[in-house]
């Protein structure tokens, strides 16, 4: 009896092992079948075309090829369903594309904006020394452009015949006037408006005429004291400043109104900086700003003078004019400096500038909804500052947006939207008509070779037609016409219901 029970137990164990083995072997087969499941069919010539059933491609008549789930899995694509309207990019592709995300932050409104400024002399402190008559230059000294000159410093001498008669009249008018020769009284210059003993000539009139001809007050005083006619007229600097331009040289003949020198008083200068139009409201006259001299470690304080109304046609910016004291003449004309401008704005949510895609009609960002899943979202932007831009509407603080590789993510999103768009349904097959092609629409017919909808009138005009067995076939190009003429049976077999399916 025991022997029978042992044999029965062994038989049961063998049977159980067989059943478990069959179940174990059946699992891979099921998985394999699932992996080989056809997801869709594609046109081998145009992979963008997808169909949910087998058949032929409408453009070239080729058989559609199946795409299996196993192929998708092997390519590394995610099989996790993505919500409609979103895009999925795995970590490996994010690293490959250089995609990075940043957090939406609440930024304070007050900040210092640094712009580039250019030093210019004040227009009211630029002096032009012009000739009041014609003559020629005798000599010049220490008058090169860029030279620092002192007030009343002699720069050049010249001869002019017109001044001799006026100088003689001046000496005659001042003869016998107390103080005219510097010996009587304390005055060394004739009193303006004083009249000679004879009462016939005005000293002030002669003085003004001498100034008009180019003689300086220093030389007029010297002539009144020495009582001698000058051999040359001296050109002197009217102010402490720098020579900006020199237009004369020794021996040069000059005409009336010729500009001898241009001298600028640089004790105070202008600084002109470019600002955006929406920033002009923050800079009112009198606002203090900080001026930094690059490479010198010096900082100065300037004051907003005005925002000039002209707009730069190239940069579309406004000119901000600042006034600055210039101790030691550290600021020179055409020098570039850094200007720190304080701007007070309302606080708001900000993201990096590169996070926003501006299409011209709308601004869009990509919000990270979960790991590797991004949602395109339209936003409304406000002020821009440096590498940050304010988001007025569309985002919440703490959300994460794509800040690098944004255009790649946008491209992926557009491709997905195109793929998910409903495909055009194939045209129903119509029976052929004698002497004409099957109509695709009211005004078009189907190319007998490639299947593209074409205008029959245009095909006739270009000679892209073939008549066969009483039927006219239309083509979009010579290539399609030639392909059909070489293998008509092939293309007719691909469209068994007629020449133009």
Coordinates of C-alpha atoms in Angstrom, one line a residue:
X1 CA 0.0 0.0 0.0
X2 CA 2.8 2.4 0.8
X3 CA 4.4 1.7 -2.5
X4 CA 1.2 2.6 -4.3
X5 CA 1.0 5.9 -2.4
X6 CA 4.5 6.7 -3.1
X7 CA 4.0 6.2 -6.9
X8 CA 0.9 8.3 -6.8
X9 CA 2.7 11.1 -5.0
X10 CA 5.5 11.1 -7.5
X11 CA 3.0 11.2 -10.3
X12 CA 1.3 14.2 -8.8
X13 CA 4.6 16.0 -8.4
X14 CA 5.5 15.4 -12.0
X15 CA 2.1 16.6 -13.1
X16 CA 2.4 19.8 -11.0
X17 CA 5.9 20.5 -12.4
X18 CA 4.6 20.1 -15.9
X19 CA 1.7 22.6 -15.3
X20 CA 4.0 25.2 -13.7
X21 CA 6.5 24.9 -16.6
X22 CA 3.8 25.4 -19.2
X23 CA 2.6 28.5 -17.4
X24 CA 6.1 29.8 -17.1
X25 CA 6.8 29.3 -20.8
X26 CA 3.5 30.9 -21.7
X27 CA 4.4 34.2 -20.1
X28 CA 7.2 35.2 -22.4
X29 CA 5.1 34.3 -25.4
X30 CA 2.4 36.7 -24.2
X31 CA 4.9 39.4 -23.6
X32 CA 6.4 38.8 -27.0
X33 CA 3.0 39.0 -28.7
X34 CA 2.3 42.2 -26.9
X35 CA 5.6 43.7 -27.8
X36 CA 5.0 42.8 -31.4
X37 CA 1.6 44.5 -31.4
X38 CA 1.3 46.9 -34.3
X39 CA 0.8 50.5 -33.1
X40 CA 0.3 52.1 -36.5
X41 CA 1.3 52.0 -40.1
X42 CA 3.6 54.6 -41.8
X43 CA 4.5 55.6 -45.3
X44 CA 8.2 54.5 -45.8
X45 CA 8.8 57.5 -48.1
X46 CA 7.1 60.0 -45.7
X47 CA 7.3 58.7 -42.1
X48 CA 5.2 61.7 -40.9
X49 CA 2.2 60.0 -42.4
X50 CA 0.5 57.6 -40.0
X51 CA -2.5 55.3 -40.4
X52 CA -4.4 53.1 -38.0
X53 CA -4.9 50.4 -40.7
X54 CA -2.8 48.8 -43.4
X55 CA -3.0 49.9 -47.0
X56 CA -1.2 52.0 -49.6
X57 CA 0.3 55.5 -49.2
X58 CA -1.9 58.1 -50.9
X59 CA 1.0 60.1 -52.4
X60 CA 3.2 57.4 -54.0
X61 CA 1.1 54.2 -53.8
X62 CA 3.6 52.3 -51.7
X63 CA 2.5 49.7 -49.2
X64 CA 2.4 51.1 -45.6
X65 CA 4.8 49.5 -43.1
X66 CA 3.8 48.5 -39.6
X67 CA 5.5 50.0 -36.5
X68 CA 5.6 47.7 -33.5
X69 CA 5.6 48.5 -29.8
X70 CA 8.9 46.5 -29.5
X71 CA 10.5 49.0 -31.8
X72 CA 9.3 52.0 -29.8
X73 CA 10.6 50.4 -26.6
X74 CA 14.0 49.7 -28.1
X75 CA 14.3 53.3 -29.3
X76 CA 14.1 54.6 -25.7
X77 CA 10.8 56.4 -26.1
X78 CA 8.6 56.7 -23.1
X79 CA 5.5 54.5 -23.1
X80 CA 4.0 56.4 -20.2
X81 CA 0.9 58.3 -21.5
X82 CA 1.4 62.0 -21.6
X83 CA -1.6 64.3 -20.9
X84 CA -2.9 66.0 -24.0
X85 CA -1.2 69.3 -24.8
X86 CA 2.0 68.4 -22.9
X87 CA 5.3 67.1 -24.0
X88 CA 7.5 64.5 -22.4
X89 CA 11.3 64.6 -22.6
X90 CA 13.3 62.0 -20.6
X91 CA 16.3 62.9 -18.4
X92 CA 18.8 61.6 -21.0
X93 CA 17.4 63.8 -23.8
X94 CA 17.2 66.8 -21.5
X95 CA 20.9 66.4 -20.7
X96 CA 21.7 65.9 -24.4
X97 CA 19.7 69.1 -25.4
X98 CA 21.1 71.1 -22.5
X99 CA 17.7 71.7 -21.1
X100 CA 17.6 73.4 -17.6
X101 CA 14.8 74.6 -15.5
X102 CA 14.5 77.6 -13.1
X103 CA 12.2 78.6 -10.4
X104 CA 9.7 81.5 -10.7
X105 CA 10.9 84.0 -8.1
X106 CA 9.4 87.1 -6.4
X107 CA 11.9 89.9 -7.2
X108 CA 12.1 93.3 -5.5
X109 CA 11.3 96.3 -7.6
X110 CA 14.3 98.6 -6.6
X111 CA 17.5 97.9 -8.3
X112 CA 20.6 99.5 -9.9
X113 CA 20.8 99.3 -13.6
X114 CA 24.3 99.7 -15.2
X115 CA 24.5 101.3 -18.6
X116 CA 27.3 102.7 -20.7
X117 CA 27.8 106.4 -20.8
X118 CA 29.9 108.7 -22.9
X119 CA 31.6 111.9 -21.7
X120 CA 30.9 115.1 -23.7
X121 CA 31.9 118.8 -22.9
X122 CA 29.0 121.1 -22.0
X123 CA 27.9 123.1 -25.0
X124 CA 27.9 126.3 -23.0
X125 CA 31.5 125.7 -21.9
X126 CA 32.9 125.3 -25.4
X127 CA 34.6 128.5 -26.8
X128 CA 35.4 129.1 -30.5
X129 CA 38.0 131.7 -31.3
X130 CA 37.3 133.2 -34.7
X131 CA 39.1 135.8 -36.9
X132 CA 37.5 139.3 -37.0
X133 CA 39.4 140.3 -40.1
X134 CA 41.8 138.8 -42.6
X135 CA 45.5 138.4 -42.1
X136 CA 48.2 135.9 -41.6
X137 CA 49.6 133.8 -38.7
X138 CA 53.0 134.8 -37.4
X139 CA 53.7 132.1 -34.8
X140 CA 52.0 129.5 -32.5
X141 CA 53.0 127.9 -29.2
X142 CA 51.7 125.1 -27.0
X143 CA 48.5 124.9 -28.9
X144 CA 48.2 121.2 -29.9
X145 CA 44.8 119.5 -29.5
X146 CA 44.5 118.0 -26.1
X147 CA 46.8 120.5 -24.4
X148 CA 45.7 122.0 -21.1
X149 CA 45.8 125.8 -21.3
X150 CA 45.3 128.5 -18.7
X151 CA 43.1 131.6 -19.0
X152 CA 44.9 134.4 -21.0
X153 CA 47.6 132.1 -22.1
X154 CA 49.1 133.2 -25.5
X155 CA 48.4 130.6 -28.2
X156 CA 49.4 132.4 -31.4
X157 CA 50.1 135.8 -32.9
X158 CA 48.9 137.2 -36.2
X159 CA 49.0 140.4 -38.3
X160 CA 45.9 142.2 -39.5
X161 CA 46.1 145.6 -41.2
X162 CA 42.5 146.6 -40.2
X163 CA 43.3 146.9 -36.6
X164 CA 46.0 149.6 -36.8
X165 CA 43.6 152.4 -37.5
X166 CA 41.3 151.4 -34.7
X167 CA 44.2 151.0 -32.3
X168 CA 45.5 154.5 -33.2
X169 CA 42.1 156.0 -32.5
X170 CA 42.0 154.2 -29.2
X171 CA 45.4 155.7 -28.2
X172 CA 44.2 159.1 -29.2
X173 CA 41.0 158.8 -27.3
X174 CA 42.7 157.7 -24.2
X175 CA 45.4 160.4 -24.3
X176 CA 45.3 162.5 -21.1
X177 CA 42.6 160.2 -19.4
X178 CA 43.6 159.7 -15.7
X179 CA 44.8 156.2 -15.2
X180 CA 45.1 155.4 -18.9
X181 CA 48.9 155.0 -18.6
X182 CA 48.9 153.3 -15.3
X183 CA 50.6 156.2 -13.5
X184 CA 47.7 158.3 -12.2
X185 CA 45.2 156.6 -9.9
X186 CA 44.6 152.9 -9.5
X187 CA 42.8 152.2 -12.8
X188 CA 44.8 150.6 -15.6
X189 CA 42.0 150.5 -18.1
X190 CA 40.0 153.4 -19.5
X191 CA 36.6 153.6 -17.8
X192 CA 33.9 152.2 -20.1
X193 CA 32.1 155.1 -21.7
X194 CA 34.7 157.7 -20.7
X195 CA 35.3 160.5 -23.1
X196 CA 38.5 162.3 -24.1
X197 CA 39.1 165.9 -23.1
X198 CA 37.9 167.0 -26.6
X199 CA 34.7 165.1 -26.1
X200 CA 34.8 163.8 -29.7
X201 CA 35.5 160.1 -29.3
X202 CA 34.1 157.3 -27.1
X203 CA 36.8 155.1 -25.5
X204 CA 34.2 152.4 -25.0
X205 CA 33.4 152.4 -28.7
X206 CA 37.1 151.9 -29.6
X207 CA 37.5 149.2 -27.0
X208 CA 34.5 147.3 -28.4
X209 CA 35.8 147.6 -32.0
X210 CA 39.2 146.2 -30.9
X211 CA 37.5 143.3 -29.3
X212 CA 35.4 142.7 -32.4
X213 CA 38.6 142.5 -34.5
X214 CA 40.1 139.9 -32.2
X215 CA 42.2 141.7 -29.6
X216 CA 42.0 140.4 -26.1
X217 CA 41.3 142.6 -23.0
X218 CA 44.8 141.8 -21.8
X219 CA 46.4 143.3 -24.9
X220 CA 44.1 146.3 -24.9
X221 CA 45.1 147.0 -21.3
X222 CA 48.8 146.6 -22.3
X223 CA 48.4 149.0 -25.2
X224 CA 46.7 151.6 -22.9
X225 CA 49.6 151.3 -20.4
X226 CA 52.5 151.4 -22.9
X227 CA 50.9 153.8 -25.4
X228 CA 52.4 151.8 -28.2
X229 CA 50.7 150.3 -31.3
X230 CA 51.0 146.5 -31.3
X231 CA 53.0 144.9 -34.0
X232 CA 51.0 141.7 -33.8
X233 CA 47.6 140.6 -32.3
X234 CA 47.8 137.9 -29.7
X235 CA 45.3 135.0 -29.6
X236 CA 44.8 134.0 -25.9
X237 CA 42.7 131.4 -24.2
X238 CA 39.5 132.8 -22.7
X239 CA 39.3 130.1 -20.0
X240 CA 41.2 127.3 -18.3
X241 CA 40.5 124.3 -20.4
X242 CA 41.6 121.9 -23.1
X243 CA 42.3 122.6 -26.8
X244 CA 39.8 120.5 -28.7
X245 CA 40.7 121.7 -32.2
X246 CA 43.4 123.9 -33.9
X247 CA 42.9 125.1 -37.5
X248 CA 45.9 127.3 -38.0
X249 CA 49.7 127.0 -38.5
X250 CA 52.5 129.6 -38.8
X251 CA 52.5 131.6 -42.1
X252 CA 48.9 130.6 -42.9
X253 CA 46.7 133.3 -44.5
X254 CA 43.2 133.4 -43.1
X255 CA 39.9 135.0 -44.0
X256 CA 37.4 136.8 -42.0
X257 CA 35.4 134.4 -39.6
X258 CA 38.1 131.7 -39.8
X259 CA 38.0 129.5 -36.7
X260 CA 41.4 129.6 -35.0
X261 CA 40.8 127.3 -32.0
X262 CA 38.1 125.5 -30.1
X263 CA 38.7 125.3 -26.4
X264 CA 36.5 123.5 -23.8
X265 CA 36.2 124.2 -20.1
X266 CA 36.1 120.6 -18.6
X267 CA 35.6 121.6 -15.0
X268 CA 32.1 120.3 -15.5
X269 CA 31.0 117.9 -18.2
X270 CA 28.0 116.0 -19.6
X271 CA 27.6 112.3 -19.6
X272 CA 25.1 110.9 -22.1
X273 CA 23.7 107.3 -21.7
X274 CA 21.2 105.2 -23.7
X275 CA 18.1 104.1 -21.9
X276 CA 14.9 102.4 -23.0
X277 CA 11.8 104.4 -23.5
X278 CA 9.9 102.7 -20.6
X279 CA 12.7 103.6 -18.2
X280 CA 12.6 107.3 -18.9
X281 CA 9.9 107.9 -16.3
X282 CA 12.3 106.8 -13.5
X283 CA 14.8 109.5 -14.2
X284 CA 13.6 112.9 -13.2
X285 CA 15.9 116.0 -13.2
X286 CA 18.0 116.2 -10.1
X287 CA 18.2 112.4 -9.5
X288 CA 21.7 111.4 -8.3
X289 CA 23.5 108.6 -10.1
X290 CA 26.9 106.9 -9.7
X291 CA 29.6 107.1 -12.3
X292 CA 32.4 104.5 -12.3
X293 CA 35.7 104.9 -14.2
X294 CA 36.6 101.5 -15.6
X295 CA 40.1 100.4 -14.6
X296 CA 40.8 103.4 -12.4
X297 CA 38.8 102.3 -9.3
X298 CA 37.2 105.8 -9.0
X299 CA 33.6 106.7 -8.6
X300 CA 31.9 110.1 -9.1
X301 CA 28.4 111.4 -8.5
X302 CA 26.4 112.9 -11.3
X303 CA 23.0 114.5 -11.5
X304 CA 20.2 113.9 -14.1
X305 CA 19.9 117.0 -16.2
X306 CA 17.3 115.9 -18.8
X307 CA 16.0 113.0 -21.0
X308 CA 16.5 114.2 -24.5
X309 CA 13.4 113.8 -26.7
X310 CA 15.2 112.4 -29.8
X311 CA 15.1 108.6 -30.4
X312 CA 18.1 106.8 -31.7
X313 CA 17.0 105.4 -35.1
X314 CA 19.3 102.4 -34.8
X315 CA 18.9 101.3 -31.1
X316 CA 15.5 102.8 -30.6
X317 CA 16.7 104.3 -27.3
X318 CA 16.5 107.7 -25.6
X319 CA 19.5 109.8 -24.5
X320 CA 19.8 110.5 -20.8
X321 CA 22.0 113.5 -20.1
X322 CA 23.8 113.8 -16.8
X323 CA 25.9 116.7 -15.3
X324 CA 29.0 115.9 -13.4
X325 CA 31.8 117.9 -11.7
X326 CA 35.2 116.9 -13.0
X327 CA 37.8 117.3 -10.3
X328 CA 41.3 116.8 -11.7
X329 CA 39.9 116.5 -15.2
X330 CA 39.6 112.8 -14.9
X331 CA 36.7 112.8 -17.3
X332 CA 37.8 113.6 -20.9
X333 CA 35.7 114.1 -24.0
X334 CA 34.5 110.8 -25.7
X335 CA 35.6 108.7 -22.7
X336 CA 33.3 105.8 -21.9
X337 CA 32.2 105.3 -18.3
X338 CA 29.8 103.0 -16.4
X339 CA 26.7 104.6 -15.0
X340 CA 24.7 103.0 -12.2
X341 CA 21.1 104.2 -12.5
X342 CA 18.7 103.6 -9.6
X343 CA 15.3 102.3 -10.8
X344 CA 12.3 101.8 -8.5
X345 CA 9.7 99.3 -9.9
X346 CA 6.9 97.4 -8.3
X347 CA 7.9 94.0 -7.0
X348 CA 6.7 91.0 -9.2
X349 CA 7.3 87.4 -10.3
X350 CA 10.3 87.1 -12.6
X351 CA 11.9 84.4 -14.7
X352 CA 15.1 84.3 -16.9
X353 CA 14.7 86.2 -20.1
X354 CA 15.6 83.0 -22.1
X355 CA 12.5 81.2 -20.6
X356 CA 10.1 83.4 -22.6
X357 CA 9.5 82.7 -26.3
X358 CA 8.1 85.7 -28.0
X359 CA 6.3 84.8 -31.3
X360 CA 5.3 88.3 -32.0
X361 CA 1.6 87.7 -31.2
X362 CA 2.1 86.0 -27.8
X363 CA 4.7 85.1 -25.2
X364 CA 5.0 81.5 -24.0
X365 CA 6.9 79.5 -21.4
X366 CA 7.2 75.8 -20.7
X367 CA 6.2 74.8 -17.1
X368 CA 7.5 71.6 -15.6
X369 CA 4.4 69.7 -14.4
X370 CA 6.3 66.5 -13.3
X371 CA 9.6 64.9 -13.9
X372 CA 10.2 65.1 -17.7
X373 CA 6.7 66.5 -18.5
X374 CA 6.3 70.1 -19.7
X375 CA 3.3 72.2 -20.4
X376 CA 3.3 75.1 -22.8
X377 CA 1.6 78.2 -21.2
X378 CA 0.9 81.6 -22.5
X379 CA 2.0 84.5 -20.2
X380 CA 1.9 88.3 -20.0
X381 CA 5.3 90.0 -19.5
X382 CA 6.1 93.3 -17.8
X383 CA 9.4 95.1 -17.2
X384 CA 12.7 93.6 -18.2
X385 CA 15.9 94.1 -16.1
X386 CA 19.2 92.5 -17.0
X387 CA 18.6 88.8 -17.5
X388 CA 15.2 88.7 -15.7
X389 CA 11.7 89.5 -17.0
X390 CA 8.6 90.2 -15.0
X391 CA 5.6 87.8 -15.5
X392 CA 2.4 89.8 -14.9
X393 CA 0.0 86.9 -15.6
X394 CA 0.2 83.2 -16.2
X395 CA 2.6 81.8 -13.5
X396 CA 2.7 81.3 -9.8
X397 CA 5.6 81.7 -7.4
X398 CA 7.6 78.5 -7.0
X399 CA 6.7 76.9 -10.3
X400 CA 9.6 75.7 -12.5
X401 CA 10.0 76.7 -16.1
X402 CA 12.5 75.8 -18.9
X403 CA 15.2 78.4 -18.9
X404 CA 17.8 76.9 -21.2
X405 CA 17.1 74.9 -24.4
X406 CA 13.7 76.6 -24.6
X407 CA 13.6 76.6 -28.4
X408 CA 14.3 72.9 -28.6
X409 CA 11.4 72.2 -26.2
X410 CA 9.2 74.5 -28.3
X411 CA 10.2 72.5 -31.5
X412 CA 9.3 69.2 -29.8
X413 CA 6.0 70.7 -28.8
X414 CA 5.2 71.8 -32.3
X415 CA 6.1 68.5 -33.8
X416 CA 3.9 66.7 -31.3
X417 CA 1.0 69.0 -32.1
X418 CA 1.4 68.3 -35.8
X419 CA 1.5 64.5 -35.2
X420 CA -1.6 64.6 -32.9
X421 CA -3.6 66.6 -35.4
X422 CA -6.3 64.6 -37.2
X423 CA -5.1 63.2 -40.6
X424 CA -6.9 63.9 -43.8
X425 CA -9.2 61.1 -44.7
X426 CA -8.5 59.4 -48.1
X427 CA -10.9 60.5 -50.8
X428 CA -13.6 58.0 -51.7
X429 CA -13.0 56.0 -54.8
X430 CA -15.1 57.1 -57.8
X431 CA -15.6 55.3 -61.1
X432 CA -13.7 56.6 -64.0
X433 CA -15.3 58.7 -66.7
X434 CA -14.5 58.6 -70.4
X435 CA -11.9 61.1 -71.6
X436 CA -11.4 62.6 -68.1
X437 CA -9.6 61.8 -64.8
X438 CA -11.5 61.0 -61.6
X439 CA -12.2 64.3 -59.7
X440 CA -10.6 64.7 -56.3
X441 CA -12.6 67.9 -55.6
X442 CA -14.7 70.3 -57.5
X443 CA -11.7 71.9 -59.4
X444 CA -8.9 69.3 -59.0
X445 CA -8.1 65.8 -60.2
X446 CA -5.7 63.2 -58.9
X447 CA -2.2 62.6 -60.4
X448 CA -2.2 59.1 -61.9
X449 CA 1.3 58.4 -60.6
X450 CA 1.8 60.1 -57.2
X451 CA -1.8 60.7 -56.3
X452 CA -1.4 64.4 -55.6
X453 CA -4.4 66.7 -56.2
X454 CA -3.7 69.0 -59.2
X455 CA -5.5 71.5 -61.4
X456 CA -6.3 69.8 -64.7
X457 CA -6.2 73.0 -66.6
X458 CA -2.7 73.7 -65.5
X459 CA -1.7 70.1 -66.4
X460 CA -3.1 70.5 -69.9
X461 CA -1.4 73.9 -70.3
X462 CA 2.0 72.4 -69.3
X463 CA 1.5 69.3 -71.5
X464 CA 1.4 66.9 -68.5
X465 CA -1.3 64.5 -69.9
X466 CA -1.5 61.0 -71.4
X467 CA -4.5 59.5 -73.2
X468 CA -4.9 55.7 -72.8
X469 CA -7.9 53.5 -73.8
X470 CA -10.1 56.6 -74.1
X471 CA -9.2 58.0 -70.7
X472 CA -7.1 61.1 -70.1
X473 CA -4.6 61.0 -67.2
X474 CA -3.2 64.1 -65.6
X475 CA 0.2 64.6 -63.9
X476 CA 1.8 67.3 -61.8
X477 CA 5.2 67.1 -63.5
X478 CA 7.2 65.5 -66.3
X479 CA 8.7 63.0 -63.8
X480 CA 5.3 61.6 -62.8
X481 CA 4.2 61.5 -66.5
X482 CA 7.3 59.6 -67.4
X483 CA 7.0 57.1 -64.6
X484 CA 3.4 56.4 -65.6
X485 CA 4.3 56.0 -69.3
X486 CA 7.1 53.5 -68.4
X487 CA 4.9 51.3 -66.1
X488 CA 1.2 52.1 -66.7
X489 CA 0.1 48.6 -65.6
X490 CA 1.9 49.0 -62.3
X491 CA 0.1 52.3 -61.4
X492 CA -3.3 51.1 -62.7
X493 CA -2.9 47.9 -60.6
X494 CA -2.3 50.1 -57.5
X495 CA -5.7 51.7 -58.2
X496 CA -8.0 48.8 -59.2
X497 CA -11.2 50.9 -59.0
X498 CA -10.1 53.3 -61.7
X499 CA -7.1 55.3 -62.9
X500 CA -7.5 57.8 -60.1
X501 CA -8.5 56.4 -56.7

